[in-house]
Coordinates of N, CA and C in Angstrom, one line a residue:
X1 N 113.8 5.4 -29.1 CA 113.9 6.8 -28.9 C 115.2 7.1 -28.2
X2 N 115.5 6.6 -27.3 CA 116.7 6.7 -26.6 C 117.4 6.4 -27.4
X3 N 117.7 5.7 -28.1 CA 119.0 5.3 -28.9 C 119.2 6.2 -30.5
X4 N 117.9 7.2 -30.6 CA 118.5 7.7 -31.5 C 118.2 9.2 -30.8
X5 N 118.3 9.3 -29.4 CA 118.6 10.4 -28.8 C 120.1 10.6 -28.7
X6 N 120.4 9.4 -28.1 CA 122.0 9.1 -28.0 C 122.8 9.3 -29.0
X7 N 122.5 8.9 -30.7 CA 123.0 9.3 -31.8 C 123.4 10.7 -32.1
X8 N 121.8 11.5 -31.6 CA 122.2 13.2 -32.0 C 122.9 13.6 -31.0
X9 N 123.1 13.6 -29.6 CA 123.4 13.8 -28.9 C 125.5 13.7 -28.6
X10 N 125.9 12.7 -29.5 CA 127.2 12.3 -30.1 C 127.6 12.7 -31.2
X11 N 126.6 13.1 -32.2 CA 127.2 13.8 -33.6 C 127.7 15.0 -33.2
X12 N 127.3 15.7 -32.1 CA 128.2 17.1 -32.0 C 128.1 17.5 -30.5
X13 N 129.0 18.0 -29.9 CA 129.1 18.4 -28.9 C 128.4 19.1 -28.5
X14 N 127.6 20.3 -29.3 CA 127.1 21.5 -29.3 C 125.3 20.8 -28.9
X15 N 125.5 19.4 -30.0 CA 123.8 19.1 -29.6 C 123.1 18.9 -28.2
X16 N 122.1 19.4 -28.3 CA 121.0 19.5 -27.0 C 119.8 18.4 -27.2
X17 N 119.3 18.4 -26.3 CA 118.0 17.8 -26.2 C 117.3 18.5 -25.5
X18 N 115.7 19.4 -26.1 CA 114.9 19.6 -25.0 C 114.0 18.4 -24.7
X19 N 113.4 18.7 -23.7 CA 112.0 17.1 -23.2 C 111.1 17.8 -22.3
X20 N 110.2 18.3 -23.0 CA 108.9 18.6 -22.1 C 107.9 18.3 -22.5
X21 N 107.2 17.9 -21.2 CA 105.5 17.4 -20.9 C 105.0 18.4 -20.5
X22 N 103.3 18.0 -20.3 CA 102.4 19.4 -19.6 C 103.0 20.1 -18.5
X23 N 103.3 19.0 -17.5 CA 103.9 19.2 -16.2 C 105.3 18.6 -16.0
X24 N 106.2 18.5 -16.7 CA 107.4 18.3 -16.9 C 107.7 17.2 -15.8
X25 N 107.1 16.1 -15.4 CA 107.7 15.6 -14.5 C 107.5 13.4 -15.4
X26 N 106.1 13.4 -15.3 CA 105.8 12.5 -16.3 C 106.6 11.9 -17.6
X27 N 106.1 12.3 -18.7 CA 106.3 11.8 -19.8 C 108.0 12.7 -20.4
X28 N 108.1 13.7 -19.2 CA 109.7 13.8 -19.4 C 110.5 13.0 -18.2
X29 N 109.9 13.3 -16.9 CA 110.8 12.5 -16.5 C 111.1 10.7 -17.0
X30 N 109.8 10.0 -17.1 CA 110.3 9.0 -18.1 C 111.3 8.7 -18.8
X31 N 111.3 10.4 -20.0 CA 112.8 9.9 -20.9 C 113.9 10.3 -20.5
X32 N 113.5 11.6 -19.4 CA 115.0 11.5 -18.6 C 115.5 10.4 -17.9
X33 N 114.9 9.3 -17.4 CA 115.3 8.7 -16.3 C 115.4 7.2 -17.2
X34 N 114.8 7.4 -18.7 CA 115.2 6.4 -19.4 C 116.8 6.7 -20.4
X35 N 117.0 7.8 -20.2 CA 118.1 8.4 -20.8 C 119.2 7.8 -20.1
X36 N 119.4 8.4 -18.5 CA 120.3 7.9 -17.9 C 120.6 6.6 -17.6
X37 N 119.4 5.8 -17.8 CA 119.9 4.3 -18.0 C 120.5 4.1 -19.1
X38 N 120.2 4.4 -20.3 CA 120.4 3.5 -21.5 C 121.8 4.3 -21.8
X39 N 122.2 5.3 -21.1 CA 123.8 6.0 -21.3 C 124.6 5.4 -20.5
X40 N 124.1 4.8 -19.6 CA 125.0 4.6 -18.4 C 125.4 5.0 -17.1
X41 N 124.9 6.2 -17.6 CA 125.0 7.4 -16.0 C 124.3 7.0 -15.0
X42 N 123.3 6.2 -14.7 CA 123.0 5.5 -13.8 C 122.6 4.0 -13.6
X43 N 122.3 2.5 -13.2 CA 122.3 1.5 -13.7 C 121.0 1.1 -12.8
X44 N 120.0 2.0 -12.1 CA 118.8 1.4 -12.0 C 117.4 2.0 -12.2
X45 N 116.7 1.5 -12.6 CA 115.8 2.5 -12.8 C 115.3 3.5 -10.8
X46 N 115.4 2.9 -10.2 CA 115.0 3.6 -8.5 C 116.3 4.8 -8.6
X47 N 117.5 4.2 -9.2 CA 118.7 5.6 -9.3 C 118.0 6.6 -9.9
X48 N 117.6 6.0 -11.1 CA 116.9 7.2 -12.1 C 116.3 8.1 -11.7
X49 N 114.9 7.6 -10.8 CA 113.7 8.2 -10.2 C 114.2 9.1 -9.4
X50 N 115.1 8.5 -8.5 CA 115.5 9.3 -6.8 C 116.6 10.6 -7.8
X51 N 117.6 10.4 -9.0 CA 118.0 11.3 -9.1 C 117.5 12.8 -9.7
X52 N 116.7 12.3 -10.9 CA 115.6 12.7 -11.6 C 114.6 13.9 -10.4
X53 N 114.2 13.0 -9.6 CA 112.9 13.8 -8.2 C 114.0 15.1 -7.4
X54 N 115.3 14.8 -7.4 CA 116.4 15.4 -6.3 C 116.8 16.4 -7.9
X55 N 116.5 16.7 -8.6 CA 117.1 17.7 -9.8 C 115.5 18.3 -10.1
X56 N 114.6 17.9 -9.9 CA 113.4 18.0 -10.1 C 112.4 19.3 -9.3
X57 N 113.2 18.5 -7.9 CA 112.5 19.4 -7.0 C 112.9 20.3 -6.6
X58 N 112.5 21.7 -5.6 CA 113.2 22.4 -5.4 C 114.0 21.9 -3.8
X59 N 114.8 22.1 -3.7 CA 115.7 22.2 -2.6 C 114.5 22.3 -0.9
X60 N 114.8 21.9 -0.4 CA 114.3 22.1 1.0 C 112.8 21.1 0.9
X61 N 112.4 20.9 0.2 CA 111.3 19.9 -0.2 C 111.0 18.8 1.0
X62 N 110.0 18.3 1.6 CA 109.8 17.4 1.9 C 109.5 16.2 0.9
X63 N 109.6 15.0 1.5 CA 109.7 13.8 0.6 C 108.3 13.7 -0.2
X64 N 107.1 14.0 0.3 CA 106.0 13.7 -0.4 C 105.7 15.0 -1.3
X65 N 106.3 15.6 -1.3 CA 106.3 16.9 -2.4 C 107.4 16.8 -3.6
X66 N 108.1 16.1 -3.4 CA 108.8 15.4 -4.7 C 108.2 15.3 -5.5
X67 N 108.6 15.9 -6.8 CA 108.3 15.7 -8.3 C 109.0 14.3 -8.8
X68 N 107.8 13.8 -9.0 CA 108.6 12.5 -9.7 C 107.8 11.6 -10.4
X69 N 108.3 10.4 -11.1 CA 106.9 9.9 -12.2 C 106.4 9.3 -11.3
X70 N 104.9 9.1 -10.8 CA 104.2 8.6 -10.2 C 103.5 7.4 -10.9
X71 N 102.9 7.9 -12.2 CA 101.9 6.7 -13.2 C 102.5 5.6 -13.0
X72 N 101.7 4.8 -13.0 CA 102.3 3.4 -12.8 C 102.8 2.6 -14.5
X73 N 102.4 3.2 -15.1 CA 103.0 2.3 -16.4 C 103.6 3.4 -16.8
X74 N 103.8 4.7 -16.4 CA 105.9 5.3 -16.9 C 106.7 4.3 -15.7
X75 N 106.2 4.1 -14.7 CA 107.3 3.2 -13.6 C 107.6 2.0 -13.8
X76 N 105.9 1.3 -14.5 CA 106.2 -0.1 -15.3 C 107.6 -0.4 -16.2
X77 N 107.5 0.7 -17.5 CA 107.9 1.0 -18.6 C 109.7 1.5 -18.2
X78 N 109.7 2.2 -17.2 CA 111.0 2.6 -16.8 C 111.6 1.2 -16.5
X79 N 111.0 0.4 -15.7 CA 111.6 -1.0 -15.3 C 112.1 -1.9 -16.3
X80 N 111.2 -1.9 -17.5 CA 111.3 -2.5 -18.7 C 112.1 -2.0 -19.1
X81 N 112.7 -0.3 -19.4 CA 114.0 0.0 -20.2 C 115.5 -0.5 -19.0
X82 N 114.9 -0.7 -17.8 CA 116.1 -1.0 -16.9 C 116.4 -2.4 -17.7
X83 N 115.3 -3.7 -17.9 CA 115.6 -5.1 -18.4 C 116.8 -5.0 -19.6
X84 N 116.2 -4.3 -20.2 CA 116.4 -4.0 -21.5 C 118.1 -3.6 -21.7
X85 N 118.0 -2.9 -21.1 CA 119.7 -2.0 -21.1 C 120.7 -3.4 -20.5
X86 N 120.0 -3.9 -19.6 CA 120.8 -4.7 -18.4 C 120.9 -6.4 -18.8
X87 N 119.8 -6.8 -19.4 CA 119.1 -7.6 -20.1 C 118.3 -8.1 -20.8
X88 N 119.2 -7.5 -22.2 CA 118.6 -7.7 -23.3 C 117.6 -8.7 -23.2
X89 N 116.0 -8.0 -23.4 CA 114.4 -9.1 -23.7 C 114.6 -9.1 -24.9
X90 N 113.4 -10.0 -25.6 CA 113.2 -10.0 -26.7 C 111.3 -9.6 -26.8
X91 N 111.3 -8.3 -27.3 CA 109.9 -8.0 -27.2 C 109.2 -8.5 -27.6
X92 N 109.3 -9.5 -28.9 CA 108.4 -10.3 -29.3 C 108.0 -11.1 -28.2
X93 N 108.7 -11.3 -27.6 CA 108.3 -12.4 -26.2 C 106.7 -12.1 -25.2
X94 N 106.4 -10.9 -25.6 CA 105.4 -10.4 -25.3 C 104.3 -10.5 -25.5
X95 N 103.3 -11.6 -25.4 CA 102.1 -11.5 -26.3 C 100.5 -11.4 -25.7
X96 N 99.7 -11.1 -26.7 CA 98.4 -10.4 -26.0 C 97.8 -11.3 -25.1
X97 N 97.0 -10.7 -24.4 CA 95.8 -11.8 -23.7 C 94.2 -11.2 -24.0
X98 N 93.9 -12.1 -23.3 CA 92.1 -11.6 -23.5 C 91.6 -11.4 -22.2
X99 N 91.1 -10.8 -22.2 CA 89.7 -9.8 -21.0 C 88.6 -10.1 -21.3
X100 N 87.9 -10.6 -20.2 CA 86.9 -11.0 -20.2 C 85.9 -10.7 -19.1
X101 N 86.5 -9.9 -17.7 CA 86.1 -9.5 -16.6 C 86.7 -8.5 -16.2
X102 N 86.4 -7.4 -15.6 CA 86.6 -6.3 -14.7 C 85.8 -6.5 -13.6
X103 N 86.6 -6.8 -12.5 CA 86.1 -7.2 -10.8 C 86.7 -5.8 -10.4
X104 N 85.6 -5.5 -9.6 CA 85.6 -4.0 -8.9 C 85.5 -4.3 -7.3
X105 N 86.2 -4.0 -6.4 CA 85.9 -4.6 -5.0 C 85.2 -3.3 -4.1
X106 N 84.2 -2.9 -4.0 CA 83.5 -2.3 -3.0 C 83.5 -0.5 -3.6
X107 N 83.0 -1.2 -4.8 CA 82.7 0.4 -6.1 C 81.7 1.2 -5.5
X108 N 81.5 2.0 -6.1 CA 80.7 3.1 -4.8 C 79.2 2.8 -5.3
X109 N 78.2 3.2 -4.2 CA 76.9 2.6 -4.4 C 76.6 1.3 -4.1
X110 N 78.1 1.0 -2.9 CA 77.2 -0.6 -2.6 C 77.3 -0.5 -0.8
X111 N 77.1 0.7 -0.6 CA 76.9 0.9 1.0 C 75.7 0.5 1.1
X112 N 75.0 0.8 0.5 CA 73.3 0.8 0.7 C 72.4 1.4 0.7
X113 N 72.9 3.1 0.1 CA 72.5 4.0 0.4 C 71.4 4.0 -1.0
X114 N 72.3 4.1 -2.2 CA 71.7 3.9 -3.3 C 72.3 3.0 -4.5
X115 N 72.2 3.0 -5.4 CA 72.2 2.0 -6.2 C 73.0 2.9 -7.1
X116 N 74.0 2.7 -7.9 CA 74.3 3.8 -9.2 C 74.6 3.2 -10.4
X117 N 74.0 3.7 -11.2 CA 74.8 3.0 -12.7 C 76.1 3.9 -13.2
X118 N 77.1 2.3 -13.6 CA 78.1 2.7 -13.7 C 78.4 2.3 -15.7
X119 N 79.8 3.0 -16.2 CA 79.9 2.4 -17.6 C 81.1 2.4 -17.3
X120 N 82.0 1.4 -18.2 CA 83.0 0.8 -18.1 C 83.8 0.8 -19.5
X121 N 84.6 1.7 -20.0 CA 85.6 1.9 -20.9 C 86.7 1.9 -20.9
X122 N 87.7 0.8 -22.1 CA 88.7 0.1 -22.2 C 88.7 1.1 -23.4
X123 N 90.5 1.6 -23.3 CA 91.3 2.3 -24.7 C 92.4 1.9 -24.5
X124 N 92.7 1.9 -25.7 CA 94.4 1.7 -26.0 C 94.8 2.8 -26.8
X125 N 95.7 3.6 -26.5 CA 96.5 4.6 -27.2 C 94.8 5.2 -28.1
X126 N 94.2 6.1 -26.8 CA 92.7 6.6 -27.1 C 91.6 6.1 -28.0
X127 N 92.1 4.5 -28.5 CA 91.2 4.2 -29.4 C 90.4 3.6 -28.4
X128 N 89.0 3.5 -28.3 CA 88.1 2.7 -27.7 C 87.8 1.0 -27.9
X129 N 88.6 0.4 -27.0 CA 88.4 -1.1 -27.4 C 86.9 -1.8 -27.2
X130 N 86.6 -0.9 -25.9 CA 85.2 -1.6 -25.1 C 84.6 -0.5 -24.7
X131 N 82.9 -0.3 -24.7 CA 82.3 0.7 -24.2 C 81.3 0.1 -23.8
X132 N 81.3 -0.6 -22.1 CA 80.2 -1.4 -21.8 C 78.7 -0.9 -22.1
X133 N 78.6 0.8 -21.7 CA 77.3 1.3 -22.0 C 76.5 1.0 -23.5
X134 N 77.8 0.6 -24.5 CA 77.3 0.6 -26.0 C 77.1 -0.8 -26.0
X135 N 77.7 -1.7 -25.3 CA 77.6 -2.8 -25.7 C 76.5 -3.7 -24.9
X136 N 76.2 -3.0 -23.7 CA 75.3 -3.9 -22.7 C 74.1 -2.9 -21.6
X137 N 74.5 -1.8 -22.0 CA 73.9 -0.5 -21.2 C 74.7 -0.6 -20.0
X138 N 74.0 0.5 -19.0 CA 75.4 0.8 -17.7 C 75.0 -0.9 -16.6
X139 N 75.9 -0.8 -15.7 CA 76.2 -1.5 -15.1 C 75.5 -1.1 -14.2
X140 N 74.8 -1.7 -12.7 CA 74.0 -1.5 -11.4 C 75.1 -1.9 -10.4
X141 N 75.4 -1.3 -9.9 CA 76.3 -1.6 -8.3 C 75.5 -1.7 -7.6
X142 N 73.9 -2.0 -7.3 CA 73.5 -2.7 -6.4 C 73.7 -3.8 -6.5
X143 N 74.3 -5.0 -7.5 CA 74.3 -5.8 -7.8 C 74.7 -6.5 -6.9
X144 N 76.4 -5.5 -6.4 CA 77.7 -5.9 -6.0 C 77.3 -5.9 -4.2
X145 N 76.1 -5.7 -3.9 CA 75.9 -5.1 -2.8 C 75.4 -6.5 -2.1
X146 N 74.8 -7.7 -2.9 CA 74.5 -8.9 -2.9 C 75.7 -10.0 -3.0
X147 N 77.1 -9.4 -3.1 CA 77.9 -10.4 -3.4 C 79.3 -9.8 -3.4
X148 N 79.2 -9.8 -1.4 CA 80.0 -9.1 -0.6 C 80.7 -7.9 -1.2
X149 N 80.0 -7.0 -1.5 CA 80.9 -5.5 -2.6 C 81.7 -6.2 -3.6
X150 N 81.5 -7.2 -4.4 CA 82.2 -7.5 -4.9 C 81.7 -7.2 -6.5
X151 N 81.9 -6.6 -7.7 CA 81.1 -6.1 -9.0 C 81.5 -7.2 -9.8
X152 N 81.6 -7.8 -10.3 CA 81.8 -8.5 -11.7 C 81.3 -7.7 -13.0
X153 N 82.3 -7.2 -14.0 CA 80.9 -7.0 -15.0 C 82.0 -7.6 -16.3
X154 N 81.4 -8.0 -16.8 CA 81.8 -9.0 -18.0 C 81.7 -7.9 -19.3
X155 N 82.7 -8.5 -19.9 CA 83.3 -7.7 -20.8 C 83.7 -8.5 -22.4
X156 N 83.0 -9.8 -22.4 CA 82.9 -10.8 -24.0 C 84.2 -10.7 -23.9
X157 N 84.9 -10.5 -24.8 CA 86.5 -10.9 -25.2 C 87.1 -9.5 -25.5
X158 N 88.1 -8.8 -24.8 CA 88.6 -7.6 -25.3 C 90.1 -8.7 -25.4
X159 N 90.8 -8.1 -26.5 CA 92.3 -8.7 -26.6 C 92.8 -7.7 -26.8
X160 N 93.9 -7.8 -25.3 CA 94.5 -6.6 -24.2 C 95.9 -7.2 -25.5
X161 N 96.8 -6.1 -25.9 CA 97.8 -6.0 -26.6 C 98.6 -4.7 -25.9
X162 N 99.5 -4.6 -25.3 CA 100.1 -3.4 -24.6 C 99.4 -2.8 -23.2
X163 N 99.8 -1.9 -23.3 CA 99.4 -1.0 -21.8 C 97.5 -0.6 -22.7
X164 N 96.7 -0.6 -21.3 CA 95.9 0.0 -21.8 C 95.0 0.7 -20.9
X165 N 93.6 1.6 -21.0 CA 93.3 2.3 -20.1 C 92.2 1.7 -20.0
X166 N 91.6 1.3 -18.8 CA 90.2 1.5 -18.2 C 89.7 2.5 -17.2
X167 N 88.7 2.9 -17.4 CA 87.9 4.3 -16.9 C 86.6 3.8 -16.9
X168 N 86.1 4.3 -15.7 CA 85.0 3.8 -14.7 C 84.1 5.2 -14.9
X169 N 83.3 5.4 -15.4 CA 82.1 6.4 -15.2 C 80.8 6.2 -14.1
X170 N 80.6 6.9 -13.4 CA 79.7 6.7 -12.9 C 78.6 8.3 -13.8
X171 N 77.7 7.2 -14.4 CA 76.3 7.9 -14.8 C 75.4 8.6 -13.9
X172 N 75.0 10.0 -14.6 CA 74.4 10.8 -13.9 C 73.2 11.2 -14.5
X173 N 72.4 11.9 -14.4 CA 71.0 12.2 -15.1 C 71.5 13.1 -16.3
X174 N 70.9 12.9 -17.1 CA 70.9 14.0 -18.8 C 72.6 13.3 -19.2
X175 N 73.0 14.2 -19.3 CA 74.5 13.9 -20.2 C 75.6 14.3 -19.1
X176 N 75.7 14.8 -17.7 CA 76.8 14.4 -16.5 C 76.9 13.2 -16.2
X177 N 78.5 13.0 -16.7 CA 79.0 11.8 -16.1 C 80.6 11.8 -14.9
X178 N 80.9 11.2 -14.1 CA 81.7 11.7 -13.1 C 82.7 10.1 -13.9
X179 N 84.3 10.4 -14.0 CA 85.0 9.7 -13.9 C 85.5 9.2 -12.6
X180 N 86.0 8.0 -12.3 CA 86.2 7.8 -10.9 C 87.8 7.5 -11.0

């Protein structure tokens, strides 16, 4: 994307780029801050971020009120276009692994108050890889309450290919479910 942003962006002086997200800071700041690497206007991805948040924000800002990409896989992914630009990877070099466990350390419902059933959903680019509830019913965090807060809940074989999402439900009566 960057490189054939760079393309339009050199066919004519006149050309623009707009780049907006919901909240313009995310999935634009990303390609802004991947832009300025891969042009050369800046050579680290942390230059990126700090320049990006300082054009971002308004003026007089304290530091925790900075707009800036926060998600951890646009900051992963920014780091990777920093490799990339600086030191050429080879992405093939990249290959899947398998999942087999999600360990939860001190998931809620293991104070001892009550017990809660939980469900456990793995997506990749919104397709549904795993849906513990379909596959095993919900999970008990009393479980975890026997083995120092610690949850284990097994997950047979997911093969993790790219970035992906897991999302923790905790189950509620009838059809409320709370994401955690």
């Amino acid at each position: 994307l960057c490189e054939a942003a760079s393309e339009f962006l050199n066919r004519k002086s006149d050309n623009v780029l707009a780049i907006h997200c919901q909240g313009g800071k995310g999935r634009t700041g990303l390609f802004n801050c991947a832009m300025m690497l891969w042009t050369g206007f800046l050579e680290t991805a942390s230059e990126a971020q700090d320049y990006f948040s300082r054009r971002r924000t308004q003026p007089g800002s304290s530091r925790h009120q900075q707009q800036r990409i926060s998600s951890p896989s646009q900051i992963r992914y920014l780091g990777y276009i920093e490799k990339i630009v600086w030191s050429p990877i080879d992405p093939a070099g990249f290959h899947p692994v398998l999942l087999h466990r999600i360990r939860l350390h001190h998931p809620p419902g293991t104070d001892g108050t009550e017990s809660l059933m939980l469900s456990v959903v793995i997506e990749r680019h919104s397709v549904v890889l795993y849906d513990h509830c379909k596959a095993h019913g919900p999970v008990l965090t009393a479980n975890a309450a026997h083995n120092h807060n610690v949850l284990d809940i097994d997950v047979g074989t997911v093969l993790i290919d790219g970035d992906i999402s897991v999302r923790v439900f905790v189950l509620k009566t009838g059809a409320e479910q709370l994401q955690l």
